[in-house]
CSV table of C-alpha atoms in Angstrom, one decimal:
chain,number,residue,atom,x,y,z
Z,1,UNK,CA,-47.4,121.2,73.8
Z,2,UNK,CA,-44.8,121.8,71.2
Z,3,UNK,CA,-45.8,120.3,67.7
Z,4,UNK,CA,-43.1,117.7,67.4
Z,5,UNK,CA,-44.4,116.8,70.7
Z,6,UNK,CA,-48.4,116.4,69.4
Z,7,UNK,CA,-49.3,113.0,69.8
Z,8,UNK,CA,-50.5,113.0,65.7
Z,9,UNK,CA,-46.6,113.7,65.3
Z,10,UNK,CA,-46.0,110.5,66.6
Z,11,UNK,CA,-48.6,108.3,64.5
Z,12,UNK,CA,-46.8,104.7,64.0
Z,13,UNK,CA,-49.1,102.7,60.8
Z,14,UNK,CA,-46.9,99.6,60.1
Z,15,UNK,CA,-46.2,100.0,56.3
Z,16,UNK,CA,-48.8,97.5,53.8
Z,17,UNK,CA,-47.7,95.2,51.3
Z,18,UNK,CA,-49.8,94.5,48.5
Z,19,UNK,CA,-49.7,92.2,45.8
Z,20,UNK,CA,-50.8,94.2,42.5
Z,21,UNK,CA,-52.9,92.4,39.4
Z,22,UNK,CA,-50.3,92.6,36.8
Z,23,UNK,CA,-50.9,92.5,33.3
Z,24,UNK,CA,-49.3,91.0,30.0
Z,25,UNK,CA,-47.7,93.1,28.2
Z,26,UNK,CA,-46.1,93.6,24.9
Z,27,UNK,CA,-47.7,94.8,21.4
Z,28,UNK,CA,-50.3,91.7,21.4
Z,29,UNK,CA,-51.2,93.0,25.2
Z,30,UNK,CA,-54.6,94.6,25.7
Z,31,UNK,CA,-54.6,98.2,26.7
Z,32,UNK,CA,-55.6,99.8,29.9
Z,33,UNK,CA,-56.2,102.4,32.1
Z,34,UNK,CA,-53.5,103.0,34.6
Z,35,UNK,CA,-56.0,104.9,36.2
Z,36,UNK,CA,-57.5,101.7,36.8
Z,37,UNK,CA,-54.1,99.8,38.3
Z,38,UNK,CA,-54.5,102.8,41.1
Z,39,UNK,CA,-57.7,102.2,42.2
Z,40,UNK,CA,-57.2,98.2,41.8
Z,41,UNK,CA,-54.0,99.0,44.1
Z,42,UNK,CA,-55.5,101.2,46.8
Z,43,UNK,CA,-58.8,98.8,47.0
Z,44,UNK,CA,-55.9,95.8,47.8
Z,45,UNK,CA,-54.6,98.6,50.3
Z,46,UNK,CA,-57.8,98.6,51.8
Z,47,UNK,CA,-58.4,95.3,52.0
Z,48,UNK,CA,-55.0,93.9,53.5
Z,49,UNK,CA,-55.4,96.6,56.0
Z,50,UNK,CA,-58.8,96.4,57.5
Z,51,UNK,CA,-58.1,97.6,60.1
Z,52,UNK,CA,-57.1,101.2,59.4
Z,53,UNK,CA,-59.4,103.3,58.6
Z,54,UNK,CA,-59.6,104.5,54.8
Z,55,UNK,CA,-59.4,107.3,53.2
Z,56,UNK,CA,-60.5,109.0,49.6
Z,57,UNK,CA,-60.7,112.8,48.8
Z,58,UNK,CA,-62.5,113.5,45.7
Z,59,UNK,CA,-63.4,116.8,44.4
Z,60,UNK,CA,-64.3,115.7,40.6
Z,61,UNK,CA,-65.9,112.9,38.7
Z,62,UNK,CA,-64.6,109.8,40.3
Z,63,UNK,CA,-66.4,107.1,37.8
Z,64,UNK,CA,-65.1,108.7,35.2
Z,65,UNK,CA,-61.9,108.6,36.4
Z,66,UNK,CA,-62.1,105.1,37.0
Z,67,UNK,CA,-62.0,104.9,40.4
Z,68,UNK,CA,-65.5,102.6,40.6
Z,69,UNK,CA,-63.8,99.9,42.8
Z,70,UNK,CA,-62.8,102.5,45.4
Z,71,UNK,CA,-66.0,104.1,45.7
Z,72,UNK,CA,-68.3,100.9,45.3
Z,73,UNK,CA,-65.9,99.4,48.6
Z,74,UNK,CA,-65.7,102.8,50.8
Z,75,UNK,CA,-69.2,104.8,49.4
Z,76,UNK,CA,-69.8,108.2,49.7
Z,77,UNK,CA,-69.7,110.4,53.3
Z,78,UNK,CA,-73.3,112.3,53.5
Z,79,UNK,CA,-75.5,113.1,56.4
Z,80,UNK,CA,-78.5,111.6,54.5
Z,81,UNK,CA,-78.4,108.8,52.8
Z,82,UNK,CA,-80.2,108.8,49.7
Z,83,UNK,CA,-79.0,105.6,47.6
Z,84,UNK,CA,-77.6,102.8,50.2
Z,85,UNK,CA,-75.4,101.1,48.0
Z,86,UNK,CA,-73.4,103.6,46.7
Z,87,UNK,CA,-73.6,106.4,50.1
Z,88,UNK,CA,-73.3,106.4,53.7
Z,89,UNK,CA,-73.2,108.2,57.2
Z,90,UNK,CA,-69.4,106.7,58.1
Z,91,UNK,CA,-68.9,106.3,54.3
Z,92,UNK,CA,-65.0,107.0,53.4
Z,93,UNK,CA,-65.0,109.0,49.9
Z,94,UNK,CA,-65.1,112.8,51.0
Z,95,UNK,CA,-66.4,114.6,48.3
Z,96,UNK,CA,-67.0,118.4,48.2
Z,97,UNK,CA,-65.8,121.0,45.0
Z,98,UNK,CA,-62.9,122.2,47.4
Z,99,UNK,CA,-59.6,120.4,46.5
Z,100,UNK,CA,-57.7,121.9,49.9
Z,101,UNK,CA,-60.8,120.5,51.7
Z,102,UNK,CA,-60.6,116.7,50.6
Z,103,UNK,CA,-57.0,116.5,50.3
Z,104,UNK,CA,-56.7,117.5,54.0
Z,105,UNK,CA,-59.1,114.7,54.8
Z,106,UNK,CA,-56.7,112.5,53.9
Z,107,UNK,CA,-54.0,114.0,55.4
Z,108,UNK,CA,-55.6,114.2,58.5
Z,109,UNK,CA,-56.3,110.8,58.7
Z,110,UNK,CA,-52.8,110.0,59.8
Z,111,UNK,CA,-53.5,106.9,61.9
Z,112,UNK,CA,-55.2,105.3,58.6
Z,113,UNK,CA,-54.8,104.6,54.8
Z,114,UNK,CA,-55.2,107.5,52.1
Z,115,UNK,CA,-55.3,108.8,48.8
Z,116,UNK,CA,-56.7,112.2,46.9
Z,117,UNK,CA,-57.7,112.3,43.2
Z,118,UNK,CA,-58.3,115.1,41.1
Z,119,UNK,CA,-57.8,117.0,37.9
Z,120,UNK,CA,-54.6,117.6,37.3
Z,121,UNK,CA,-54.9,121.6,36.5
Z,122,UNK,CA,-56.8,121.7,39.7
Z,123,UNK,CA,-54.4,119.9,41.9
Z,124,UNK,CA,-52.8,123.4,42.2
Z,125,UNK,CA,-55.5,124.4,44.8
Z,126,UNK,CA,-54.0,121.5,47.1
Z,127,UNK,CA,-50.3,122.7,47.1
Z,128,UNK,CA,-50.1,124.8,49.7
Z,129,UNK,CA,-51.7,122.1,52.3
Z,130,UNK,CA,-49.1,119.7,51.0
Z,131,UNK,CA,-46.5,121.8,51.2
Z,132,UNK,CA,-46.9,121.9,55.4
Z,133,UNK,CA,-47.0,118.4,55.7
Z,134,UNK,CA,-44.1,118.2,53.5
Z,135,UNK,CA,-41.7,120.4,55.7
Z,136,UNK,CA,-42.9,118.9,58.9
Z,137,UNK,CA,-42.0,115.5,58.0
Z,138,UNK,CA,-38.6,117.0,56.3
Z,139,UNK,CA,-37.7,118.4,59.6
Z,140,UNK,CA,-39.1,115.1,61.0
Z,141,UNK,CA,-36.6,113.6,59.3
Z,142,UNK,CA,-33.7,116.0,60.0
Z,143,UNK,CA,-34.6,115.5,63.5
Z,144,UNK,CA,-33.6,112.2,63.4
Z,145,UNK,CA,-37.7,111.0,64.3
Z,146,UNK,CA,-39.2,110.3,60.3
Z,147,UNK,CA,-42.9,110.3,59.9
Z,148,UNK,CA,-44.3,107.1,60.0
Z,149,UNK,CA,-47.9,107.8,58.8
Z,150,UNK,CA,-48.4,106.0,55.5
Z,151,UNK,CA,-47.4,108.2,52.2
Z,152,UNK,CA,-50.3,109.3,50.8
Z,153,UNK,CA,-50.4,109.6,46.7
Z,154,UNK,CA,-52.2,112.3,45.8
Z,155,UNK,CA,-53.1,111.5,41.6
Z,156,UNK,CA,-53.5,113.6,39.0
Z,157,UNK,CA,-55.3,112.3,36.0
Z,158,UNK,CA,-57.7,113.6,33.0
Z,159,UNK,CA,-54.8,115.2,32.5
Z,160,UNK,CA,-53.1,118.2,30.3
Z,161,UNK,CA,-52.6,116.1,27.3
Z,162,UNK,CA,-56.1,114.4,27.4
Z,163,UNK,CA,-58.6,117.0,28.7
Z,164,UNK,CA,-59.5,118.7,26.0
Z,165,UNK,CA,-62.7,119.2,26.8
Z,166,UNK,CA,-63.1,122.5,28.6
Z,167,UNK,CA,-60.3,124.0,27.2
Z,168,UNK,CA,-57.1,125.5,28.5
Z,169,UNK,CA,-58.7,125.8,31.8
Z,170,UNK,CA,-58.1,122.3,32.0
Z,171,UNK,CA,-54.6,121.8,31.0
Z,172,UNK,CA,-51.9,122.7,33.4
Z,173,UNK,CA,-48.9,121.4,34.3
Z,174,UNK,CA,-48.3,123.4,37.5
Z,175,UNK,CA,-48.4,120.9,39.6
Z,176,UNK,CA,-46.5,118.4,39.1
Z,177,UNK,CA,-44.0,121.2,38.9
Z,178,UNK,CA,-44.5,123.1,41.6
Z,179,UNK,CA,-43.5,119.6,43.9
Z,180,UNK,CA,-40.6,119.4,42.3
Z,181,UNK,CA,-39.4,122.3,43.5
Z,182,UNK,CA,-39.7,120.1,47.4
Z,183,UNK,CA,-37.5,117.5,48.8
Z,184,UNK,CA,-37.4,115.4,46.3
Z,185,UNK,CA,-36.7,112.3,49.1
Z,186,UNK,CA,-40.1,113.2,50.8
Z,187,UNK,CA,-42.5,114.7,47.9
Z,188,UNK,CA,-42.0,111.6,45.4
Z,189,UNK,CA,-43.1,112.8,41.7
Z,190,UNK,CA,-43.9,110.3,39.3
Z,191,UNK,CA,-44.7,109.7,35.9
Z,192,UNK,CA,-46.2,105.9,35.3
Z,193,UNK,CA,-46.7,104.8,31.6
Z,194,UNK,CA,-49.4,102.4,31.7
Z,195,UNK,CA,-51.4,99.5,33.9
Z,196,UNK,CA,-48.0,97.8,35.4
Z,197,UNK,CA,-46.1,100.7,36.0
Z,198,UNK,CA,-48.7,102.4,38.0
Z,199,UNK,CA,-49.6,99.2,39.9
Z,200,UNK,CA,-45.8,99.4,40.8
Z,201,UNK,CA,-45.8,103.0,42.1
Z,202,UNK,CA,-48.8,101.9,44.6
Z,203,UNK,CA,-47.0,98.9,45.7
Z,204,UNK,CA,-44.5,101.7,46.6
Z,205,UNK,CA,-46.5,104.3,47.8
Z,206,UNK,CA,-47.9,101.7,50.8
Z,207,UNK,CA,-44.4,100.0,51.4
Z,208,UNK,CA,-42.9,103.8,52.8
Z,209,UNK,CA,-44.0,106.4,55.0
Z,210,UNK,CA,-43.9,109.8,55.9
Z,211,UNK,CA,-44.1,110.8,52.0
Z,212,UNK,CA,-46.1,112.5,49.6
Z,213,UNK,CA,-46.7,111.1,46.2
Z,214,UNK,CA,-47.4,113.3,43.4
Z,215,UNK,CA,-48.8,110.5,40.6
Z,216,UNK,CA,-49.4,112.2,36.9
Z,217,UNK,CA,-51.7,109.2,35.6
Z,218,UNK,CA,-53.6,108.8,32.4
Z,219,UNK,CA,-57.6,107.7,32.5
Z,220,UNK,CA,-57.1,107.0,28.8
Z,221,UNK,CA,-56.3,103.3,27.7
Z,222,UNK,CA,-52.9,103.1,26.8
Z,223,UNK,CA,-50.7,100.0,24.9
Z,224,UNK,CA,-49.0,97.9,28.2
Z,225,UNK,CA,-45.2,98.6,27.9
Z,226,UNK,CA,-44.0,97.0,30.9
Z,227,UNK,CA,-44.3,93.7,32.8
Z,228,UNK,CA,-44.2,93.5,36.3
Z,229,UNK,CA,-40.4,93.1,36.6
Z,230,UNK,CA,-39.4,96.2,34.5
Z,231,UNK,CA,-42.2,97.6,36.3
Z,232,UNK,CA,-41.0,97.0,39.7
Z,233,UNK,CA,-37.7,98.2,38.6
Z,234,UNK,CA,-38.5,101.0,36.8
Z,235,UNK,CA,-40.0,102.4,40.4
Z,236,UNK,CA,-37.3,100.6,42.1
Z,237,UNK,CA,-34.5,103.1,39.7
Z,238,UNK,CA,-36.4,106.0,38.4
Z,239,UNK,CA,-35.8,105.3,35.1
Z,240,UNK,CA,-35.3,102.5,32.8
Z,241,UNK,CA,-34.5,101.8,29.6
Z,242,UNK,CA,-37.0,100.4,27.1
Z,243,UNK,CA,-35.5,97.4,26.1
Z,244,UNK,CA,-37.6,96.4,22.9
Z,245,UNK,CA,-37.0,100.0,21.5
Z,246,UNK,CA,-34.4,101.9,20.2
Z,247,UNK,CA,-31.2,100.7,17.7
Z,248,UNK,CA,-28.2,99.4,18.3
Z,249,UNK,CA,-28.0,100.9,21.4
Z,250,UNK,CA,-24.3,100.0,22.5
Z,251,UNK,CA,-23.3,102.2,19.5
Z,252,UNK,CA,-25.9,105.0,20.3
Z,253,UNK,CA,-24.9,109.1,20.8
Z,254,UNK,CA,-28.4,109.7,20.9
Z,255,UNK,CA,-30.9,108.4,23.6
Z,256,UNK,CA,-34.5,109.9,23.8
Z,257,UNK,CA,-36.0,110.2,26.9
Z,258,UNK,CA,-39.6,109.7,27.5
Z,259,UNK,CA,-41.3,111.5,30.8
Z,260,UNK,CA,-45.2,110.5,30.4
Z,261,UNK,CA,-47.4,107.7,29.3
Z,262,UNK,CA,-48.3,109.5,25.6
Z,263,UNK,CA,-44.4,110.9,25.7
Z,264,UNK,CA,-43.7,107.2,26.1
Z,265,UNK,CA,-45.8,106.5,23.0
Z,266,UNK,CA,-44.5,109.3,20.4
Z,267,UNK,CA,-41.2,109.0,21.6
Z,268,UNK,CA,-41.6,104.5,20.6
Z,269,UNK,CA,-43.1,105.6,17.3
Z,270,UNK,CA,-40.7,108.1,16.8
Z,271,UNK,CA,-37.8,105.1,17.7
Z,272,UNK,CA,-39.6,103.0,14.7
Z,273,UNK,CA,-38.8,105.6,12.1
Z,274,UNK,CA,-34.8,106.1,13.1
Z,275,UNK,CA,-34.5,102.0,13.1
Z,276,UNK,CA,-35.7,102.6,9.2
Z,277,UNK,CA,-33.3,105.0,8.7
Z,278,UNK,CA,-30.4,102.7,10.4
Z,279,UNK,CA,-30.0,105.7,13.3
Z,280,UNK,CA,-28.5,104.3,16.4
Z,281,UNK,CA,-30.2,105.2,19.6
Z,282,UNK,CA,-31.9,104.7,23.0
Z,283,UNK,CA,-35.0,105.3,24.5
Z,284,UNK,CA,-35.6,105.5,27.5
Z,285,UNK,CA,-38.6,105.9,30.5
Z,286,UNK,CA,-38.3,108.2,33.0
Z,287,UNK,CA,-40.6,107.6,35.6
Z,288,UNK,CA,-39.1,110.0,38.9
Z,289,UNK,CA,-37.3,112.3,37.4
Z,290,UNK,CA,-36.2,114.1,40.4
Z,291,UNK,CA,-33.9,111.2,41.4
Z,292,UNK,CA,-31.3,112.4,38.2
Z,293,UNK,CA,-30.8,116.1,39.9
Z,294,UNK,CA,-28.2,117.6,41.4
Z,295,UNK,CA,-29.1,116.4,45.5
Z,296,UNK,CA,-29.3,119.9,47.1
Z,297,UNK,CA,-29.1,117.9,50.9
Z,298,UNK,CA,-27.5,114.8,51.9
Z,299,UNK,CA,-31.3,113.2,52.0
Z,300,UNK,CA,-31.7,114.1,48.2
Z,301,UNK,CA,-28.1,112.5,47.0
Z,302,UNK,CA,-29.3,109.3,49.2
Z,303,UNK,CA,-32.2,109.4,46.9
Z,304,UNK,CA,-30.2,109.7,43.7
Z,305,UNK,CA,-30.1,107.2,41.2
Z,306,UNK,CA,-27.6,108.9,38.8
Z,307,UNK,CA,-24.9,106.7,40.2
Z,308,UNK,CA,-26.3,103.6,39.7
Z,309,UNK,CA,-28.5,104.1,37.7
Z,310,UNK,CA,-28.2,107.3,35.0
Z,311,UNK,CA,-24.6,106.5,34.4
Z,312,UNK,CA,-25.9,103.0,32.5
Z,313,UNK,CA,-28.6,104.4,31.1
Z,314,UNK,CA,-26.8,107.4,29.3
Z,315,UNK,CA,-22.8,105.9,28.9
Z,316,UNK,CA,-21.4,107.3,25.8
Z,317,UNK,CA,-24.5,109.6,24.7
Z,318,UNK,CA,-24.0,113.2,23.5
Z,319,UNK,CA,-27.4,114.3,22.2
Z,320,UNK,CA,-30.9,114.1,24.1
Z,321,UNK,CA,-34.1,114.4,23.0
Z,322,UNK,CA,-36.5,115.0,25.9
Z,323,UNK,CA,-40.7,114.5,25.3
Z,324,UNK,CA,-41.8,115.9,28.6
Z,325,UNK,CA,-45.0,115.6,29.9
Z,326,UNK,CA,-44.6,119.3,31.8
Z,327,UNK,CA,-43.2,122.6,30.3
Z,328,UNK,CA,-39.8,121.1,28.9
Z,329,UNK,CA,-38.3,124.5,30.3
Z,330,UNK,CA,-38.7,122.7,33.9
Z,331,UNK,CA,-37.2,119.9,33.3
Z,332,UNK,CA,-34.3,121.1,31.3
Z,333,UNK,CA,-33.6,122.7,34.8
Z,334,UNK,CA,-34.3,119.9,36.8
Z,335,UNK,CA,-31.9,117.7,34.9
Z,336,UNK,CA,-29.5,120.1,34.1
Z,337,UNK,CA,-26.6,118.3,35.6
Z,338,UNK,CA,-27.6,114.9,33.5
Z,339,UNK,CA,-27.1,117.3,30.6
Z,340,UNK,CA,-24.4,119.2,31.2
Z,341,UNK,CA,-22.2,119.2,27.5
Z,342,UNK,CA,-24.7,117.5,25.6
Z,343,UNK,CA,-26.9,118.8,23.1
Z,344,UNK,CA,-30.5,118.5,23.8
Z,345,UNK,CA,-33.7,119.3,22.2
Z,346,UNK,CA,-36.8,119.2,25.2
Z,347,UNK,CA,-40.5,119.1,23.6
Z,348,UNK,CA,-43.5,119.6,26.2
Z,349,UNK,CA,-46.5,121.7,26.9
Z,350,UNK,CA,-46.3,125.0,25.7
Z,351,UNK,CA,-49.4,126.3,26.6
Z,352,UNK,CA,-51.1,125.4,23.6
Z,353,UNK,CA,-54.6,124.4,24.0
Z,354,UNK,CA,-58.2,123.9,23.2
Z,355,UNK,CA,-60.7,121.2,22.8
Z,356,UNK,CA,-58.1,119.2,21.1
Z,357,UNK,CA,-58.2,114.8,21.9
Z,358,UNK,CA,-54.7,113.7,22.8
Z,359,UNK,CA,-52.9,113.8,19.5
Z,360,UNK,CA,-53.9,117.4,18.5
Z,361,UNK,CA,-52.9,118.5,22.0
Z,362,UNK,CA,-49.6,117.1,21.4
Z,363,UNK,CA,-49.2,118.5,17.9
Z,364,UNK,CA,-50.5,122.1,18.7
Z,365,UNK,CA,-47.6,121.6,21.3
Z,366,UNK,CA,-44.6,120.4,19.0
Z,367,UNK,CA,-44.4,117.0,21.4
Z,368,UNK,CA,-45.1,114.4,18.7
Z,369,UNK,CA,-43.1,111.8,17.1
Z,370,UNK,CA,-42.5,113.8,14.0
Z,371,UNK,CA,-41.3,116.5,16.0
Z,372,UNK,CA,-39.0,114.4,17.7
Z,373,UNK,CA,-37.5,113.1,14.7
Z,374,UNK,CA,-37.0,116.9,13.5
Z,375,UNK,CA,-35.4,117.5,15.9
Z,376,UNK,CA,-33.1,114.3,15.9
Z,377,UNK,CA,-31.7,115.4,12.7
C-alpha cells in the first residue's frame, strides 16, 4: 500500500474544546508559571476527551517543569511497578533519556491526544522526526486530504534565558529556529508570555489538526500581562499590542517589539523609562512570529496576519527595536519584509552563557531594558 493510502494516514480525532482556568491579570495580579497553564490545559484535554487515549513524552524532569497534574492523572509507563500511585503497566507518560524516542510516542499515537516536553537546547534531538511528520501532512494538505490527527505541541521550557545551571550546554535556541525554517501554516511556532497566553495557545493547539506546535514556555513565575481576551486574541492574530504600555502611541515612529516572556518584561520596563523621558512609542507582543513573513506558498500567505493585523500594529513607525528570545540574526530574516526601510536595532541570544539566573543571562547577552533604551536613542 502506498503511504497516503496507510490507514494511520487517514486517522479522523474530532478536534477538543477546552475551557482554560484563566487568571487576573494586571500589576496587582499574582505571578505564574505558564508552564503550569500547559499542563492545567492538556490535563482538561484529557479529561474532556476520555475517550482517546493520551499521550506524554518526557525525557527530563517533569515535576520540575511543572507538569505534576499531567503525571499525577496519566502516571508513568514501566514494566514493574514500583510506586502505584505515581507508575503503571498502561501508564501514559513515556519517559526514557532519548528525546527522538518520546516525541515519536506521541506522534505515533495518531488516533489519540499528545504532547512532548523537554529542554529546550535538547529539543534539537527531536527535529528530524518532526520534520517527517511535518512534510507528510504538508503534502497532505497540498493533496487536497489535510491531516486530521490532533496537533501535537511539542514545549520547550527551562529554557535559554533561565537554565543557567549547567551552563551553555543548556542554552540553545536552535530549535525554535530550525521550525521556522518549515511551513509556517503546519509547524506553528509560538512564543507565550505568561499563564493566560499559554492557556490560549493550548486552547488552540486542541481546536486544529494536522499541526505541529513548537511552544517556547517559561517554568519561571512571571508578572500576568494578559487576560483571557487579549489572550485569546493575541493567539487569534500573532501579535498584539500591549495596551497599558508604551506612549502616546498614535504619535509614535518607534514601536518595540517583544518575542518572549522575559523579552516581554525588559522591553515593559524599558517602555517605563521613555514615558519619563516624554518618548512616544509602542510596544508590542509578538507571539507567532512566522505569521508577519513573506508567505513563500499560498498556504503561508492564508496564514498571514500582516494584512490585518501588522499593518495596525506598525502604521506610521520607522524605527524598531526587536528583544528576541532567539539569535536576533534569525529573526531579522524572518521579518525582513515587516522591516523593509526602517531602522531596527534586534537584541537576543548571542551565545553568551554560563551559570548566570535570568537577568545576568540577559545582560551578558545585551537583551536587557537598558540595552534597549541605548539603543532607542
Amino acid at each position: 500500500a502506498r503511504e497516503r493510502d496507510n490507514a494511520i494516514a487517514h486517522r479522523d480525532v474530532a478536534p477538543v474544546e477546552i475551557v482554560p482556568a484563566w487568571r487576573e491579570a494586571g500589576p496587582e495580579a499574582p505571578a505564574a508559571s505558564a508552564m503550569q497553564a500547559i499542563d492545567d490545559g492538556f490535563v482538561a484535554a484529557v479529561e474532556a476527551a476520555p475517550h482517546l487515549r493520551a499521550r506524554f513524552g518526557n525525557p527530563d524532569e517533569s515535576r520540575s517543569n511543572h507538569m505534576v497534574r499531567t503525571l499525577e492523572r496519566l502516571k508513568h509507563r514501566v514494566t514493574d511497578v514500583e510506586l502505584a500511585d505515581e507508575e503503571a503497566v498502561d501508564g501514559g507518560v513515556i519517559t526514557v533519556l532519548n528525546e527522538e524516542a518520546v516525541v515519536c510516542a506521541a506522534l505515533g499515537n495518531k488516533g489519540g491526544i499528545n504532547i512532548a516536553v523537554t529542554y529546550e537546547a535538547f529539543a534539537v534531538k527531536m527535529q528530524s522526526a518532526l520534520r517527517q511528520e511535518i512534510i507528510f501532512a504538508a503534502h497532505a494538505k497540498a493533496a487536497g486530504h489535510p491531516a486530521r490527527w490532533l496537533s501535537v505541541p511539542v514545549v520547550l521550557t527551562s529554557h535559554t534565558w533561565e537554565n543557567g545551571k549547567n551552563e551553555l550546554s543548556h542554552q540553545d535556541t536552535s530549535m525554535a529556529e530550525a521550525m521556522f525554517g518549515e511551513p509556517s501554516d503546519i509547524a506553528r511556532v509560538m512564543f507565550p508570555v505568561d499563564y493566560n497566553s499559554a492557556a490560549a495557545v493550548m486552547r488552540e493547539v486542541y481546536r486544529t489538526r494536522g499541526r505541529i506546535f513548537t511552544v517556547v514556555a517559561a517554568k519561571s513565575e512571571m508578572p500576568s500581562v494578559f487576560d483571557a481576551h487579549d489572550a485569546r486574541e493575541l493567539v487569534a492574530d500573532g501579535a498584539i499590542l500591549v495596551k497599558h504600555a508604551g506612549h502616546r502611541p498614535g504619535e509614535a515612529e518607534l514601536a518595540i517589539t517583544a518575542i518572549g516572556a522575559c523579552q516581554l518584561q525588559e522591553a515593559l520596563k524599558a517602555s517605563r523609562r521613555l514615558r519619563q523621558r516624554d518618548v512616544p512609542h509602542r510596544v508590542v507582543c509578538l507571539l507567532e512570529p512566522a505569521r508577519f513573513r513573506r508567505g513563500r506558498t499560498a498556504a503561508e500567505e492564508t496564514h498571514s496576519s500582516w494584512d490585518h493585523c501588522g499593518r495596525g500594529l506598525y502604521a506610521a513607525t520607522s524605527a524598531h527595536v526587536l528583544l528576541c528570545h532567539t539569535r536576533p540574526e534569525t529573526m531579522v530574516g524572518l521579518l525582513q519584509p515587516m522591516l523593509a526601510g526602517r531602522t531596527v536595532a534586534a537584541l537576543g541570544y548571542r551565545g553568551r552563557g554560563g551559570t548566570l539566573d535570568m537577568q545576568g543571562m540577559l545582560f551578558a547577552n545585551g537583551c536587557t531594558w537598558a540595552h534597549a533604551v541605548r539603543e532607542v536613542s
